[in-house]
């Protein structure tokens, strides 16, 4: 944010008020955003936070599959190779929109892998400085929530379930910029638990989506697995992961009923998430609920959250392409969320501050 002590730095500094960006600005905003926090290099242009003009994602899945997980140094180098390509492609997709037509350039500044974040951040800052436009730094978690604004008329307040590879949170979204985390995981994130269990039963990386696919062929009641017992709106998934490990070991080399194990695991996770989400909805009296993050792509979690529609709730879940990491959600966040980091001196950060 702008402050007087920064006045004499050589960069132009902006506050959100000076920028006049967002729904209150009264004119059309075109935000170009870059996402590079993990293993996707992405660039998008979004009009007024909801209309996607361009959306380009270069995935590194093939590279990291060889190692069974994301190797930060390799990921950062791949971002460097891909960054100019995705920016050029986004302008191509946008047709006659030129850099001078962009209202502001945005990038994810954290949480994420620092070497990876730096690539996107510096690309967006360079575009901003070269074209004399503002730079907006975006929190990746807020951006995931904003995936729900794309092509919808969703407005706060609402309850959100954020489930990704690094986070599991129930968030009370009171306004575009005001959020309260009601609960979160005390150990593994849901995506992390999916990936670890997938590895345990011998599925290749990325485990989450593969486990989901096999689960759809299995019997969710085949094995009774423990739900993490934690107070309030917090979660715990490490006990469940250990229970699956014990179950796998109990087969002692015999052929594993993989589909049934996947289905039982998926049932336990989705039931736990939904139980707490529903409790939060009831307590706050909201009638809108959203799901966000990479794990929002999960078939059973989606099924259970959409079943809330039968109870009168309005349910939002981004289409698959805006669930996993993408830059359209980052652009939307830069537009709607005033709680961003709006100056060109902004640094990256690896963990939630
Ligand atoms: O949000 P995201 O793309 O990256 C992070 O910010 O973490 O989420 C990635 C996570 C991975 O753990 C991946 O296995 C998981 O989302 N994931 C899934 C599914 N699709 C992606 N987990 C379960 N079921 C899926 N269909
Ligand atoms: Zn993510």
CSV table of N, CA and C in Angstrom, one decimal, residues 13-162:
chain,number,residue,atom,x,y,z
A,13,UNK,N,4.2,4.5,-7.3
A,13,UNK,CA,3.4,3.8,-6.3
A,13,UNK,C,1.9,4.2,-6.4
A,14,UNK,N,1.1,3.2,-6.2
A,14,UNK,CA,-0.3,3.4,-6.3
A,14,UNK,C,-1.0,2.8,-5.1
A,15,UNK,N,-2.1,3.5,-4.7
A,15,UNK,CA,-3.0,2.8,-3.7
A,15,UNK,C,-4.2,2.5,-4.5
A,16,UNK,N,-5.0,1.5,-4.0
A,16,UNK,CA,-6.2,1.1,-4.7
A,16,UNK,C,-7.1,2.3,-5.0
A,17,UNK,N,-7.2,3.3,-4.1
A,17,UNK,CA,-8.0,4.4,-4.3
A,17,UNK,C,-7.5,5.2,-5.5
A,18,UNK,N,-6.2,5.4,-5.6
A,18,UNK,CA,-5.7,6.1,-6.7
A,18,UNK,C,-5.9,5.4,-8.0
A,19,UNK,N,-5.8,4.1,-7.9
A,19,UNK,CA,-5.9,3.3,-9.1
A,19,UNK,C,-7.3,3.3,-9.7
A,20,UNK,N,-8.3,3.5,-8.9
A,20,UNK,CA,-9.7,3.4,-9.4
A,20,UNK,C,-9.9,2.1,-10.2
A,21,UNK,N,-9.5,1.0,-9.6
A,21,UNK,CA,-9.7,-0.3,-10.2
A,21,UNK,C,-10.8,-1.0,-9.4
A,22,UNK,N,-11.7,-1.7,-10.0
A,22,UNK,CA,-12.7,-2.4,-9.3
A,22,UNK,C,-14.1,-2.0,-9.7
A,23,UNK,N,-15.1,-2.7,-9.1
A,23,UNK,CA,-16.5,-2.4,-9.4
A,23,UNK,C,-16.9,-1.0,-9.2
A,24,UNK,N,-16.2,-0.2,-8.3
A,24,UNK,CA,-16.7,1.1,-8.1
A,24,UNK,C,-16.1,2.1,-9.1
A,25,UNK,N,-15.2,1.7,-9.9
A,25,UNK,CA,-14.4,2.6,-10.8
A,25,UNK,C,-15.2,3.3,-11.8
A,26,UNK,N,-16.3,2.6,-12.2
A,26,UNK,CA,-17.2,3.3,-13.2
A,26,UNK,C,-16.8,3.2,-14.6
A,27,UNK,N,-15.7,2.5,-14.9
A,27,UNK,CA,-15.3,2.3,-16.3
A,27,UNK,C,-14.8,0.9,-16.5
A,28,UNK,N,-14.7,0.5,-17.8
A,28,UNK,CA,-14.3,-0.9,-18.0
A,28,UNK,C,-12.8,-1.1,-17.6
A,29,UNK,N,-12.5,-2.2,-16.9
A,29,UNK,CA,-11.2,-2.6,-16.5
A,29,UNK,C,-10.8,-3.8,-17.2
A,30,UNK,N,-9.6,-3.8,-17.8
A,30,UNK,CA,-9.0,-5.0,-18.4
A,30,UNK,C,-7.7,-5.3,-17.6
A,31,UNK,N,-7.8,-6.4,-16.9
A,31,UNK,CA,-6.6,-6.7,-16.1
A,31,UNK,C,-5.9,-8.0,-16.6
A,32,UNK,N,-4.6,-7.8,-16.9
A,32,UNK,CA,-3.8,-8.9,-17.3
A,32,UNK,C,-3.1,-9.5,-16.0
A,33,UNK,N,-3.2,-10.8,-15.8
A,33,UNK,CA,-2.6,-11.4,-14.6
A,33,UNK,C,-1.7,-12.6,-15.0
A,34,UNK,N,-0.7,-12.8,-14.1
A,34,UNK,CA,0.2,-13.9,-14.3
A,34,UNK,C,0.2,-14.8,-13.0
A,35,UNK,N,0.1,-16.1,-13.2
A,35,UNK,CA,0.1,-17.1,-12.1
A,35,UNK,C,1.4,-18.0,-12.3
A,36,UNK,N,2.2,-18.1,-11.3
A,36,UNK,CA,3.4,-19.0,-11.4
A,36,UNK,C,3.8,-19.5,-10.1
A,37,UNK,N,2.8,-19.7,-9.2
A,37,UNK,CA,3.2,-20.0,-7.8
A,37,UNK,C,3.7,-21.5,-7.6
A,38,UNK,N,3.3,-22.4,-8.5
A,38,UNK,CA,3.7,-23.8,-8.4
A,38,UNK,C,4.1,-24.4,-9.7
A,39,UNK,N,3.3,-25.2,-10.3
A,39,UNK,CA,3.8,-25.9,-11.5
A,39,UNK,C,2.9,-25.6,-12.8
A,40,UNK,N,2.2,-24.4,-12.7
A,40,UNK,CA,1.5,-23.9,-13.9
A,40,UNK,C,2.0,-22.5,-14.2
A,41,UNK,N,2.4,-22.3,-15.5
A,41,UNK,CA,2.7,-20.9,-15.9
A,41,UNK,C,1.5,-20.4,-16.6
A,42,UNK,N,0.8,-19.4,-16.1
A,42,UNK,CA,-0.5,-19.0,-16.7
A,42,UNK,C,-0.6,-17.5,-16.9
A,43,UNK,N,-1.3,-17.1,-17.9
A,43,UNK,CA,-1.5,-15.6,-18.2
A,43,UNK,C,-2.9,-15.5,-18.7
A,44,UNK,N,-3.6,-14.5,-18.2
A,44,UNK,CA,-5.0,-14.2,-18.6
A,44,UNK,C,-5.3,-12.8,-18.6
A,45,UNK,N,-6.3,-12.4,-19.4
A,45,UNK,CA,-6.9,-11.0,-19.4
A,45,UNK,C,-8.3,-11.2,-19.1
A,46,UNK,N,-8.8,-10.4,-18.1
A,46,UNK,CA,-10.2,-10.5,-17.7
A,46,UNK,C,-10.8,-9.1,-17.6
A,47,UNK,N,-12.0,-9.0,-18.2
A,47,UNK,CA,-12.7,-7.7,-18.2
A,47,UNK,C,-13.6,-7.6,-17.0
A,48,UNK,N,-13.5,-6.5,-16.3
A,48,UNK,CA,-14.3,-6.3,-15.1
A,48,UNK,C,-14.5,-7.4,-14.2
A,49,UNK,N,-13.5,-8.2,-14.0
A,49,UNK,CA,-13.4,-9.3,-13.0
A,49,UNK,C,-14.2,-10.5,-13.3
A,50,UNK,N,-15.1,-10.5,-14.4
A,50,UNK,CA,-15.9,-11.7,-14.6
A,50,UNK,C,-15.8,-12.2,-16.0
A,51,UNK,N,-15.4,-11.4,-17.0
A,51,UNK,CA,-15.4,-11.8,-18.4
A,51,UNK,C,-14.0,-12.2,-18.9
A,52,UNK,N,-13.8,-13.4,-19.2
A,52,UNK,CA,-12.4,-13.8,-19.6
A,52,UNK,C,-12.2,-13.5,-21.1
A,53,UNK,N,-11.2,-12.7,-21.4
A,53,UNK,CA,-10.9,-12.3,-22.7
A,53,UNK,C,-9.8,-13.3,-23.3
A,54,UNK,N,-8.9,-13.7,-22.4
A,54,UNK,CA,-7.8,-14.6,-22.8
A,54,UNK,C,-7.5,-15.4,-21.6
A,55,UNK,N,-7.1,-16.7,-21.8
A,55,UNK,CA,-6.8,-17.6,-20.7
A,55,UNK,C,-5.8,-18.7,-21.2
A,56,UNK,N,-4.6,-18.6,-20.8
A,56,UNK,CA,-3.5,-19.5,-21.3
A,56,UNK,C,-2.8,-20.2,-20.1
A,57,UNK,N,-2.7,-21.5,-20.1
A,57,UNK,CA,-2.1,-22.2,-19.0
A,57,UNK,C,-1.1,-23.2,-19.6
A,58,UNK,N,0.2,-23.1,-19.2
A,58,UNK,CA,1.2,-24.0,-19.6
A,58,UNK,C,1.5,-24.9,-18.4
A,59,UNK,N,1.2,-26.2,-18.5
A,59,UNK,CA,1.4,-27.1,-17.3
A,59,UNK,C,2.7,-27.8,-17.4
A,60,UNK,N,3.3,-28.0,-16.2
A,60,UNK,CA,4.6,-28.7,-16.1
A,60,UNK,C,4.4,-30.1,-15.7
A,61,UNK,N,3.2,-30.6,-15.7
A,61,UNK,CA,2.9,-31.9,-15.1
A,61,UNK,C,3.8,-33.0,-15.7
A,62,UNK,N,4.0,-33.0,-17.0
A,62,UNK,CA,4.9,-34.0,-17.6
A,62,UNK,C,6.3,-34.0,-17.0
A,63,UNK,N,6.9,-32.9,-16.8
A,63,UNK,CA,8.2,-32.8,-16.2
A,63,UNK,C,8.2,-33.4,-14.9
A,64,UNK,N,7.3,-32.9,-14.0
A,64,UNK,CA,7.4,-33.3,-12.6
A,64,UNK,C,6.9,-34.8,-12.4
A,65,UNK,N,6.2,-35.3,-13.3
A,65,UNK,CA,5.7,-36.7,-13.2
A,65,UNK,C,6.9,-37.7,-13.1
A,66,UNK,N,8.0,-37.3,-13.8
A,66,UNK,CA,9.2,-38.2,-13.7
A,66,UNK,C,9.8,-38.3,-12.3
A,67,UNK,N,9.5,-37.2,-11.5
A,67,UNK,CA,10.1,-37.2,-10.1
A,67,UNK,C,9.1,-37.5,-9.1
A,68,UNK,N,7.8,-37.7,-9.5
A,68,UNK,CA,6.7,-38.0,-8.5
A,68,UNK,C,6.3,-36.8,-7.7
A,69,UNK,N,6.7,-35.6,-8.1
A,69,UNK,CA,6.3,-34.4,-7.3
A,69,UNK,C,7.0,-33.2,-7.9
A,70,UNK,N,6.6,-32.0,-7.4
A,70,UNK,CA,7.2,-30.8,-8.0
A,70,UNK,C,8.6,-30.5,-7.4
A,71,UNK,N,9.6,-30.3,-8.3
A,71,UNK,CA,10.9,-30.0,-7.8
A,71,UNK,C,11.1,-28.4,-8.0
A,72,UNK,N,11.1,-27.7,-6.9
A,72,UNK,CA,11.1,-26.2,-7.0
A,72,UNK,C,12.0,-25.6,-8.0
A,73,UNK,N,13.3,-26.0,-8.0
A,73,UNK,CA,14.3,-25.4,-8.9
A,73,UNK,C,14.0,-25.6,-10.4
A,74,UNK,N,13.5,-26.9,-10.7
A,74,UNK,CA,13.2,-27.2,-12.1
A,74,UNK,C,11.9,-26.4,-12.5
A,75,UNK,N,11.0,-26.3,-11.5
A,75,UNK,CA,9.7,-25.6,-11.8
A,75,UNK,C,10.0,-24.1,-12.2
A,76,UNK,N,10.9,-23.5,-11.4
A,76,UNK,CA,11.2,-22.1,-11.6
A,76,UNK,C,11.9,-21.9,-13.0
A,77,UNK,N,12.7,-22.9,-13.4
A,77,UNK,CA,13.4,-22.8,-14.7
A,77,UNK,C,12.3,-23.0,-15.8
A,78,UNK,N,11.4,-23.9,-15.6
A,78,UNK,CA,10.3,-24.1,-16.6
A,78,UNK,C,9.4,-22.8,-16.8
A,79,UNK,N,9.2,-22.2,-15.6
A,79,UNK,CA,8.4,-20.9,-15.7
A,79,UNK,C,9.1,-19.9,-16.6
A,80,UNK,N,10.5,-19.8,-16.4
A,80,UNK,CA,11.3,-18.9,-17.2
A,80,UNK,C,11.1,-19.2,-18.7
A,81,UNK,N,11.1,-20.5,-19.1
A,81,UNK,CA,11.0,-20.8,-20.5
A,81,UNK,C,9.6,-20.5,-21.0
A,82,UNK,N,8.6,-20.6,-20.1
A,82,UNK,CA,7.2,-20.5,-20.6
A,82,UNK,C,6.6,-19.1,-20.5
A,83,UNK,N,7.2,-18.2,-19.7
A,83,UNK,CA,6.5,-17.0,-19.3
A,83,UNK,C,6.2,-16.1,-20.5
A,84,UNK,N,7.2,-15.8,-21.4
A,84,UNK,CA,7.0,-15.0,-22.5
A,84,UNK,C,6.0,-15.6,-23.5
A,85,UNK,N,6.0,-16.9,-23.6
A,85,UNK,CA,5.1,-17.6,-24.5
A,85,UNK,C,3.7,-17.4,-24.1
A,86,UNK,N,3.4,-17.6,-22.8
A,86,UNK,CA,2.0,-17.5,-22.3
A,86,UNK,C,1.5,-16.0,-22.4
A,87,UNK,N,2.4,-15.0,-22.2
A,87,UNK,CA,2.0,-13.6,-22.3
A,87,UNK,C,1.7,-13.3,-23.8
A,88,UNK,N,2.5,-13.7,-24.7
A,88,UNK,CA,2.3,-13.5,-26.1
A,88,UNK,C,1.0,-14.1,-26.6
A,89,UNK,N,0.8,-15.4,-26.1
A,89,UNK,CA,-0.4,-16.1,-26.5
A,89,UNK,C,-1.7,-15.4,-25.9
A,90,UNK,N,-1.6,-14.9,-24.7
A,90,UNK,CA,-2.8,-14.2,-24.2
A,90,UNK,C,-3.1,-13.0,-25.0
A,91,UNK,N,-2.1,-12.2,-25.4
A,91,UNK,CA,-2.4,-11.0,-26.3
A,91,UNK,C,-3.0,-11.5,-27.6
A,92,UNK,N,-2.5,-12.6,-28.1
A,92,UNK,CA,-3.0,-13.2,-29.4
A,92,UNK,C,-4.5,-13.5,-29.2
A,93,UNK,N,-4.8,-14.2,-28.1
A,93,UNK,CA,-6.2,-14.6,-27.9
A,93,UNK,C,-7.1,-13.4,-27.7
A,94,UNK,N,-6.5,-12.3,-27.2
A,94,UNK,CA,-7.3,-11.1,-26.9
A,94,UNK,C,-7.6,-10.3,-28.2
A,95,UNK,N,-7.1,-10.7,-29.3
A,95,UNK,CA,-7.3,-10.1,-30.6
A,95,UNK,C,-6.7,-8.7,-30.7
A,96,UNK,N,-7.5,-7.6,-30.8
A,96,UNK,CA,-6.9,-6.3,-31.0
A,96,UNK,C,-6.6,-5.6,-29.7
A,97,UNK,N,-6.7,-6.2,-28.5
A,97,UNK,CA,-6.3,-5.6,-27.3
A,97,UNK,C,-4.8,-5.5,-27.1
A,98,UNK,N,-4.3,-4.3,-26.9
A,98,UNK,CA,-2.8,-4.0,-26.8
A,98,UNK,C,-2.5,-3.7,-25.4
A,99,UNK,N,-1.1,-3.8,-25.1
A,99,UNK,CA,-0.7,-3.5,-23.7
A,99,UNK,C,-1.2,-2.2,-23.2
A,100,UNK,N,-1.3,-1.1,-24.1
A,100,UNK,CA,-1.8,0.2,-23.6
A,100,UNK,C,-3.3,0.1,-23.2
A,101,UNK,N,-4.0,-0.9,-23.7
A,101,UNK,CA,-5.4,-1.0,-23.3
A,101,UNK,C,-5.6,-1.7,-21.9
A,102,UNK,N,-4.5,-2.3,-21.4
A,102,UNK,CA,-4.6,-3.0,-20.1
A,102,UNK,C,-4.7,-1.9,-19.0
A,103,UNK,N,-5.6,-2.1,-18.0
A,103,UNK,CA,-5.8,-1.2,-16.9
A,103,UNK,C,-4.7,-1.4,-15.9
A,104,UNK,N,-4.3,-2.6,-15.6
A,104,UNK,CA,-3.3,-2.9,-14.6
A,104,UNK,C,-2.8,-4.3,-14.9
A,105,UNK,N,-1.5,-4.5,-14.5
A,105,UNK,CA,-0.9,-5.9,-14.6
A,105,UNK,C,-0.8,-6.4,-13.2
A,106,UNK,N,-1.2,-7.7,-13.0
A,106,UNK,CA,-1.2,-8.4,-11.7
A,106,UNK,C,-0.4,-9.6,-11.8
A,107,UNK,N,0.0,-10.1,-10.6
A,107,UNK,CA,0.7,-11.4,-10.5
A,107,UNK,C,0.4,-12.0,-9.1
A,108,UNK,N,0.4,-13.3,-9.0
A,108,UNK,CA,0.4,-13.9,-7.7
A,108,UNK,C,1.7,-13.7,-7.0
A,109,UNK,N,1.6,-13.2,-5.7
A,109,UNK,CA,2.9,-12.9,-5.0
A,109,UNK,C,3.1,-13.9,-3.8
A,110,UNK,N,2.1,-14.8,-3.6
A,110,UNK,CA,2.3,-15.8,-2.5
A,110,UNK,C,0.9,-16.3,-2.1
A,111,UNK,N,0.8,-17.3,-1.3
A,111,UNK,CA,1.8,-18.2,-0.9
A,111,UNK,C,2.2,-19.1,-2.1
A,112,UNK,N,3.5,-19.6,-2.1
A,112,UNK,CA,3.9,-20.5,-3.2
A,112,UNK,C,5.4,-20.7,-3.1
A,113,UNK,N,6.0,-21.2,-4.2
A,113,UNK,CA,7.4,-21.5,-4.3
A,113,UNK,C,8.1,-20.2,-4.7
A,114,UNK,N,9.0,-19.7,-3.8
A,114,UNK,CA,9.6,-18.4,-4.0
A,114,UNK,C,10.2,-18.2,-5.4
A,115,UNK,N,11.0,-19.1,-5.8
A,115,UNK,CA,11.7,-19.0,-7.1
A,115,UNK,C,10.7,-19.0,-8.3
A,116,UNK,N,9.6,-19.7,-8.1
A,116,UNK,CA,8.5,-19.7,-9.1
A,116,UNK,C,7.8,-18.4,-9.2
A,117,UNK,N,7.4,-17.9,-7.9
A,117,UNK,CA,6.6,-16.7,-7.8
A,117,UNK,C,7.4,-15.5,-8.4
A,118,UNK,N,8.7,-15.5,-8.2
A,118,UNK,CA,9.6,-14.4,-8.7
A,118,UNK,C,9.5,-14.2,-10.2
A,119,UNK,N,9.3,-15.3,-10.9
A,119,UNK,CA,9.3,-15.3,-12.4
A,119,UNK,C,8.0,-14.5,-12.8
A,120,UNK,N,6.9,-14.8,-12.3
A,120,UNK,CA,5.6,-14.2,-12.7
A,120,UNK,C,5.6,-12.7,-12.2
A,121,UNK,N,6.0,-12.6,-10.9
A,121,UNK,CA,6.0,-11.2,-10.3
A,121,UNK,C,6.9,-10.3,-11.2
A,122,UNK,N,8.1,-10.7,-11.5
A,122,UNK,CA,9.0,-9.8,-12.3
A,122,UNK,C,8.5,-9.5,-13.7
A,123,UNK,N,7.8,-10.5,-14.3
A,123,UNK,CA,7.3,-10.3,-15.6
A,123,UNK,C,6.1,-9.3,-15.6
A,124,UNK,N,5.3,-9.4,-14.6
A,124,UNK,CA,4.1,-8.5,-14.4
A,124,UNK,C,4.6,-7.1,-14.1
A,125,UNK,N,5.6,-7.0,-13.2
A,125,UNK,CA,6.1,-5.7,-12.8
A,125,UNK,C,6.8,-5.0,-14.0
A,126,UNK,N,7.5,-5.8,-14.8
A,126,UNK,CA,8.2,-5.3,-16.0
A,126,UNK,C,7.1,-4.7,-17.0
A,127,UNK,N,6.1,-5.5,-17.2
A,127,UNK,CA,5.0,-5.0,-18.1
A,127,UNK,C,4.4,-3.7,-17.6
A,128,UNK,N,4.2,-3.7,-16.2
A,128,UNK,CA,3.6,-2.5,-15.6
A,128,UNK,C,4.5,-1.3,-15.8
A,129,UNK,N,5.8,-1.5,-15.5
A,129,UNK,CA,6.7,-0.3,-15.6
A,129,UNK,C,6.9,0.1,-17.1
A,130,UNK,N,7.0,-0.9,-18.0
A,130,UNK,CA,7.2,-0.5,-19.4
A,130,UNK,C,6.1,0.2,-20.0
A,131,UNK,N,4.9,-0.2,-19.6
A,131,UNK,CA,3.7,0.5,-20.2
A,131,UNK,C,3.1,1.5,-19.3
A,132,UNK,N,3.8,1.9,-18.2
A,132,UNK,CA,3.4,2.9,-17.3
A,132,UNK,C,2.0,2.7,-16.7
A,133,UNK,N,1.8,1.4,-16.2
A,133,UNK,CA,0.5,1.0,-15.7
A,133,UNK,C,0.7,0.5,-14.2
A,134,UNK,N,-0.3,0.4,-13.4
A,134,UNK,CA,-0.2,-0.1,-12.1
A,134,UNK,C,0.1,-1.6,-12.0
A,135,UNK,N,0.8,-2.0,-11.0
A,135,UNK,CA,1.0,-3.4,-10.7
A,135,UNK,C,0.2,-3.8,-9.5
A,136,UNK,N,-0.4,-4.9,-9.5
A,136,UNK,CA,-1.2,-5.4,-8.4
A,136,UNK,C,-0.7,-6.8,-8.0
A,137,UNK,N,-0.3,-7.0,-6.7
A,137,UNK,CA,0.1,-8.3,-6.2
A,137,UNK,C,-1.1,-9.0,-5.6
A,138,UNK,N,-1.2,-10.3,-5.9
A,138,UNK,CA,-2.4,-11.0,-5.5
A,138,UNK,C,-2.1,-12.2,-4.6
A,139,UNK,N,-2.9,-12.4,-3.6
A,139,UNK,CA,-2.7,-13.6,-2.7
A,139,UNK,C,-3.4,-14.8,-3.4
A,140,UNK,N,-2.6,-15.9,-3.6
A,140,UNK,CA,-3.1,-17.0,-4.3
A,140,UNK,C,-4.4,-17.6,-3.8
A,141,UNK,N,-4.5,-17.6,-2.5
A,141,UNK,CA,-5.7,-18.2,-1.9
A,141,UNK,C,-7.0,-17.4,-2.1
A,142,UNK,N,-6.8,-16.1,-2.0
A,142,UNK,CA,-7.9,-15.2,-2.4
A,142,UNK,C,-8.3,-15.4,-3.8
A,143,UNK,N,-7.3,-15.6,-4.7
A,143,UNK,CA,-7.5,-15.7,-6.1
A,143,UNK,C,-8.4,-17.0,-6.4
A,144,UNK,N,-8.1,-18.1,-5.7
A,144,UNK,CA,-8.9,-19.3,-5.9
A,144,UNK,C,-10.3,-19.0,-5.6
A,145,UNK,N,-10.6,-18.3,-4.5
A,145,UNK,CA,-12.0,-17.9,-4.2
A,145,UNK,C,-12.6,-17.2,-5.4
A,146,UNK,N,-11.9,-16.2,-6.0
A,146,UNK,CA,-12.4,-15.3,-7.0
A,146,UNK,C,-12.6,-16.1,-8.3
A,147,UNK,N,-12.1,-17.3,-8.5
A,147,UNK,CA,-12.5,-18.1,-9.6
A,147,UNK,C,-14.0,-18.3,-9.7
A,148,UNK,N,-14.7,-18.1,-8.6
A,148,UNK,CA,-16.2,-18.2,-8.6
A,148,UNK,C,-16.9,-17.0,-9.1
A,149,UNK,N,-16.2,-15.8,-9.3
A,149,UNK,CA,-16.8,-14.6,-9.9
A,149,UNK,C,-16.9,-14.7,-11.4
A,150,UNK,N,-16.0,-15.6,-12.0
A,150,UNK,CA,-15.9,-15.6,-13.5
A,150,UNK,C,-17.2,-16.2,-14.0
A,151,UNK,N,-17.8,-15.4,-14.9
A,151,UNK,CA,-19.1,-15.8,-15.6
A,151,UNK,C,-20.2,-16.0,-14.7
A,152,UNK,N,-20.2,-15.5,-13.5
A,152,UNK,CA,-21.4,-15.6,-12.6
A,152,UNK,C,-21.8,-14.2,-12.1
A,153,UNK,N,-22.8,-14.2,-11.2
A,153,UNK,CA,-23.2,-12.9,-10.6
A,153,UNK,C,-23.0,-13.0,-9.1
A,154,UNK,N,-22.1,-13.9,-8.7
A,154,UNK,CA,-21.9,-14.1,-7.2
A,154,UNK,C,-21.4,-12.8,-6.6
A,155,UNK,N,-22.0,-12.5,-5.4
A,155,UNK,CA,-21.6,-11.4,-4.6
A,155,UNK,C,-21.5,-11.8,-3.2
A,156,UNK,N,-20.5,-11.3,-2.4
A,156,UNK,CA,-20.5,-11.6,-1.0
A,156,UNK,C,-21.8,-11.1,-0.3
A,157,UNK,N,-22.2,-11.6,0.8
A,157,UNK,CA,-21.5,-12.6,1.7
A,157,UNK,C,-21.8,-14.0,1.3
A,158,UNK,N,-20.8,-14.9,1.5
A,158,UNK,CA,-21.0,-16.3,1.3
A,158,UNK,C,-20.0,-17.1,2.1
A,159,UNK,N,-20.3,-18.4,2.3
A,159,UNK,CA,-19.3,-19.3,3.0
A,159,UNK,C,-18.5,-20.0,1.9
A,160,UNK,N,-17.2,-20.1,2.2
A,160,UNK,CA,-16.4,-20.8,1.2
A,160,UNK,C,-15.6,-21.9,1.7
A,161,UNK,N,-15.5,-23.0,0.9
A,161,UNK,CA,-14.6,-24.1,1.3
A,161,UNK,C,-13.5,-24.1,0.3
A,162,UNK,N,-12.3,-23.8,0.8
A,162,UNK,CA,-11.1,-23.7,0.0
A,162,UNK,C,-10.2,-24.9,0.2
